Amino acid sequence: DAGVTQSPTHLIKTRGQHVTLRCSPISGHKSVSWYQQVLGQGPQFIFQYYEKEERGRGNFPDRFSARQFPNYSSELNVNALLLGDSALYLCASSLRQEAFFGQGTRLTVV
Amino acid sequence: QQQVKQSPQSLIVQKGGISIINCAYENTAFDYFPWYQQFPGKGPALLIAIRPDVSEKKEGRFTISFNKSAKQFSLHIMDSQPGDSATYFCAASMDDYKLSFGAGTTVTVRA
């Protein structure tokens, strides 16, 4: 059974550009969450979606948005990229509190 | 405000030794406490988890000890192996909502 898959694995963008990151959850998992992990720190919560509804949002600016599709896959969008947005973006799908992470998308903003 | 505090930041242990990582939390509403293992360039992998109605949980060489009154929990890695060298994160959540992570502990196991 496939785990959480994220695409792309690596991405380089220029300041001011927009980026879309994608996530496919484990089959049967209806909850998808997004986290940002800066080098040397623990992951920080960005969004959680459950059954296509936003369940919660972390302390991130409005430049960050997300959505969940009928097949429970999800997209994270970031507008007007800043150098400080460079990080590993992680997607997790969960069932009864057990959260499983994908390999992440390494975003570099130059 | 960091809701979960983790220590130490790093530790070195000899092969066959015991690694101990400690975490403390403030929010008594947390009802789920997982530990994750992360290798460089990879996503965190769920290692073991505990709920507050249990004081200890063991899976293979990994044991979580939980002290509800002190609001602390710890991970013990027994018989540490070089393949255990990684960064370990404790976390906490409530109602299947967001995970609040500790800052991480880098464990190095020397052969």
Short mmCIF file of C-alpha atoms in Angstrom, two decimals:
data_model
loop_
_atom_site.label_atom_id
_atom_site.label_comp_id
_atom_site.label_asym_id
_atom_site.label_seq_id
_atom_site.Cartn_x
_atom_site.Cartn_y
_atom_site.Cartn_z
CA ASP A 1 0.00 0.00 0.00
CA ALA A 2 1.44 3.37 -1.03
CA GLY A 3 2.30 5.88 1.65
CA VAL A 4 1.86 9.64 1.45
CA THR A 5 3.25 10.93 -1.83
CA GLN A 6 4.31 14.52 -2.47
CA SER A 7 5.36 16.28 -5.62
CA PRO A 8 7.65 17.72 -6.66
CA THR A 9 10.50 16.55 -4.42
CA HIS A 10 12.62 19.63 -5.06
CA LEU A 11 11.80 23.07 -6.37
CA ILE A 12 13.71 26.30 -6.92
CA LYS A 13 11.72 29.51 -7.26
CA THR A 14 12.52 33.21 -7.46
CA ARG A 15 11.31 35.77 -4.93
CA GLY A 16 7.83 37.02 -5.77
CA GLN A 17 6.82 33.89 -7.68
CA HIS A 18 4.01 31.52 -6.82
CA VAL A 19 4.33 27.80 -6.04
CA THR A 20 1.93 24.87 -5.84
CA LEU A 21 2.81 21.74 -3.90
CA ARG A 22 0.79 18.53 -4.17
CA CYS A 23 0.03 15.67 -1.82
CA SER A 24 -1.74 12.34 -2.14
CA PRO A 25 -2.75 10.80 1.19
CA ILE A 26 -2.75 7.16 2.19
CA SER A 27 -5.80 5.38 0.81
CA GLY A 28 -8.69 5.67 3.26
CA HIS A 29 -7.28 8.72 5.07
CA LYS A 30 -9.62 11.70 4.90
CA SER A 31 -7.48 14.15 6.86
CA VAL A 32 -4.52 15.95 5.31
CA SER A 33 -2.24 18.41 7.07
CA TRP A 34 0.59 20.61 5.86
CA TYR A 35 3.70 21.52 7.84
CA GLN A 36 6.73 23.73 7.20
CA GLN A 37 10.08 22.55 8.49
CA VAL A 38 12.95 25.01 8.50
CA LEU A 39 16.42 23.48 8.72
CA GLY A 40 17.28 22.52 12.27
CA GLN A 41 13.74 22.97 13.65
CA GLY A 42 10.65 20.89 14.22
CA PRO A 43 7.78 20.98 11.73
CA GLN A 44 5.34 23.87 12.14
CA PHE A 45 1.63 23.39 11.42
CA ILE A 46 0.23 25.30 8.44
CA PHE A 47 -3.19 23.78 7.60
CA GLN A 48 -5.41 20.80 8.26
CA TYR A 49 -8.20 19.67 5.95
CA TYR A 50 -10.78 17.02 6.76
CA GLU A 51 -13.42 15.89 4.28
CA LYS A 52 -12.52 18.83 2.01
CA GLU A 53 -13.15 21.41 4.74
CA GLU A 54 -10.45 23.52 6.38
CA ARG A 55 -10.30 22.41 9.98
CA GLY A 56 -7.57 24.70 11.17
CA ARG A 57 -4.81 27.04 10.23
CA GLY A 58 -1.47 27.80 11.87
CA ASN A 59 0.23 31.14 12.30
CA PHE A 60 1.10 31.72 8.65
CA PRO A 61 0.31 34.73 6.44
CA ASP A 62 -2.52 34.82 3.91
CA ARG A 63 0.03 34.18 1.16
CA PHE A 64 -0.37 30.53 2.17
CA SER A 65 -3.52 28.76 1.06
CA ALA A 66 -4.59 25.17 0.54
CA ARG A 67 -7.44 23.03 -0.61
CA GLN A 68 -8.50 19.40 -0.56
CA PHE A 69 -10.10 17.65 -3.49
CA PRO A 70 -12.92 15.04 -3.57
CA ASN A 71 -10.32 12.24 -3.78
CA TYR A 72 -8.74 13.69 -0.57
CA SER A 73 -5.55 14.81 -2.33
CA SER A 74 -4.44 18.31 -1.45
CA GLU A 75 -2.57 21.32 -2.76
CA LEU A 76 -0.62 23.94 -0.85
CA ASN A 77 -0.21 27.27 -2.60
CA VAL A 78 2.20 30.01 -1.62
CA ASN A 79 2.07 33.42 -3.31
CA ALA A 80 4.65 36.20 -3.44
CA LEU A 81 7.47 33.95 -2.29
CA LEU A 82 10.01 35.32 0.18
CA LEU A 83 13.51 34.05 0.89
CA GLY A 84 12.23 32.98 4.31
CA ASP A 85 9.79 30.55 2.71
CA SER A 86 12.71 28.27 1.86
CA ALA A 87 12.00 25.09 3.80
CA LEU A 88 10.93 21.46 3.62
CA TYR A 89 7.15 21.34 3.18
CA LEU A 90 5.61 18.22 4.61
CA CYS A 91 2.23 16.70 4.03
CA ALA A 92 0.72 14.26 6.52
CA SER A 93 -2.37 12.13 6.24
CA SER A 94 -3.97 10.80 9.38
CA LEU A 95 -6.48 8.30 10.66
CA ARG A 96 -7.50 8.26 14.33
CA GLN A 97 -4.64 10.62 15.28
CA GLU A 98 -1.86 8.53 13.71
CA ALA A 99 -0.22 10.92 11.26
CA PHE A 100 2.03 9.66 8.48
CA PHE A 101 4.28 12.04 6.60
CA GLY A 102 5.42 12.13 3.02
CA GLN A 103 9.04 12.66 2.03
CA GLY A 104 8.43 16.39 1.67
CA THR A 105 9.05 19.02 -0.98
CA ARG A 106 12.29 20.95 -0.59
CA LEU A 107 11.53 24.53 -1.67
CA THR A 108 14.41 26.91 -2.26
CA VAL A 109 13.61 30.57 -2.90
CA VAL A 110 16.41 32.58 -4.50
CA GLN B 1 5.10 29.97 22.08
CA GLN B 2 6.47 26.45 21.95
CA GLN B 3 3.94 24.06 23.43
CA VAL B 4 6.33 21.11 23.65
CA LYS B 5 9.87 21.50 24.99
CA GLN B 6 12.44 18.86 24.11
CA SER B 7 15.89 18.10 25.50
CA PRO B 8 18.73 17.54 24.94
CA GLN B 9 19.37 19.21 21.60
CA SER B 10 21.87 16.49 20.73
CA LEU B 11 23.43 13.42 22.28
CA ILE B 12 26.16 10.92 21.50
CA VAL B 13 25.90 7.32 22.65
CA GLN B 14 28.07 4.27 22.18
CA LYS B 15 26.73 1.29 20.27
CA GLY B 16 24.73 -0.85 22.66
CA GLY B 17 24.06 2.06 25.02
CA ILE B 18 20.80 3.72 26.00
CA SER B 19 19.60 7.01 24.50
CA ILE B 20 17.13 9.05 26.53
CA ILE B 21 15.21 12.04 25.19
CA ASN B 22 12.86 14.09 27.34
CA CYS B 23 9.85 16.25 26.52
CA ALA B 24 7.57 18.47 28.58
CA TYR B 25 4.21 19.96 27.66
CA GLU B 26 1.89 22.60 29.10
CA ASN B 27 -1.51 21.95 27.54
CA THR B 28 -3.34 19.34 29.62
CA ALA B 29 -5.86 18.89 26.79
CA PHE B 30 -3.26 17.02 24.73
CA ASP B 31 -4.38 13.39 24.40
CA TYR B 32 -1.88 11.86 22.02
CA PHE B 33 1.93 11.88 22.23
CA PRO B 34 3.89 10.44 19.28
CA TRP B 35 7.60 10.25 18.59
CA TYR B 36 9.00 10.64 15.10
CA GLN B 37 12.37 9.65 13.62
CA GLN B 38 13.75 11.71 10.77
CA PHE B 39 16.74 11.05 8.55
CA PRO B 40 18.37 13.87 6.53
CA GLY B 41 16.31 14.77 3.47
CA LYS B 42 13.39 12.56 4.50
CA GLY B 43 10.02 13.14 6.10
CA PRO B 44 9.45 12.23 9.76
CA ALA B 45 8.50 8.58 10.32
CA LEU B 46 6.13 7.62 13.12
CA LEU B 47 8.09 5.56 15.63
CA ILE B 48 5.86 4.99 18.64
CA ALA B 49 3.01 6.83 20.35
CA ILE B 50 1.24 6.87 23.70
CA ARG B 51 -2.00 8.17 25.18
CA PRO B 52 -2.20 9.67 28.70
CA ASP B 53 -4.09 6.72 30.20
CA VAL B 54 -0.93 4.59 29.88
CA SER B 55 2.34 5.17 31.78
CA GLU B 56 4.64 3.15 29.55
CA LYS B 57 4.63 1.63 26.08
CA LYS B 58 7.32 -0.55 24.56
CA GLU B 59 7.87 -1.52 20.94
CA GLY B 60 11.03 -3.44 20.30
CA ARG B 61 14.00 -1.37 21.47
CA PHE B 62 11.91 1.80 21.84
CA THR B 63 10.04 2.68 25.05
CA ILE B 64 7.92 5.72 25.92
CA SER B 65 7.55 6.64 29.59
CA PHE B 66 4.69 9.02 30.40
CA ASN B 67 4.21 11.04 33.60
CA LYS B 68 0.84 12.76 33.46
CA SER B 69 1.16 14.62 36.77
CA ALA B 70 4.54 16.09 35.76
CA LYS B 71 3.37 16.69 32.17
CA GLN B 72 6.49 14.96 30.88
CA PHE B 73 7.24 12.06 28.59
CA SER B 74 10.43 10.48 27.37
CA LEU B 75 11.79 8.15 24.73
CA HIS B 76 14.29 5.46 25.63
CA ILE B 77 16.24 3.75 22.86
CA MET B 78 17.76 0.54 24.21
CA ASP B 79 20.79 -1.22 22.67
CA SER B 80 21.39 1.79 20.39
CA GLN B 81 22.67 0.92 16.91
CA PRO B 82 24.47 3.09 14.29
CA GLY B 83 21.32 2.90 12.16
CA ASP B 84 19.47 4.74 14.95
CA SER B 85 21.53 7.86 14.22
CA ALA B 86 18.85 10.37 13.27
CA THR B 87 16.87 13.33 14.59
CA TYR B 88 14.03 12.47 16.94
CA PHE B 89 11.01 14.66 17.51
CA CYS B 90 8.41 14.41 20.23
CA ALA B 91 4.99 15.83 19.50
CA ALA B 92 1.55 16.27 21.06
CA SER B 93 -1.96 16.75 19.74
CA MET B 94 -5.60 16.75 20.80
CA ASP B 95 -8.77 15.61 19.02
CA ASP B 96 -6.81 14.50 15.93
CA TYR B 97 -5.87 18.10 15.33
CA LYS B 98 -2.49 19.65 14.62
CA LEU B 99 0.70 18.17 15.97
CA SER B 100 2.85 20.47 18.11
CA PHE B 101 6.46 19.36 17.74
CA GLY B 102 9.49 19.70 19.98
CA ALA B 103 12.66 21.22 18.56
CA GLY B 104 14.27 17.84 17.94
CA THR B 105 17.20 15.82 19.29
CA THR B 106 20.03 14.69 17.05
CA VAL B 107 21.23 11.28 18.16
CA THR B 108 24.63 9.99 17.06
CA VAL B 109 25.48 6.36 17.79
CA ARG B 110 29.21 5.63 17.70
CA ALA B 111 30.27 2.15 16.63
#
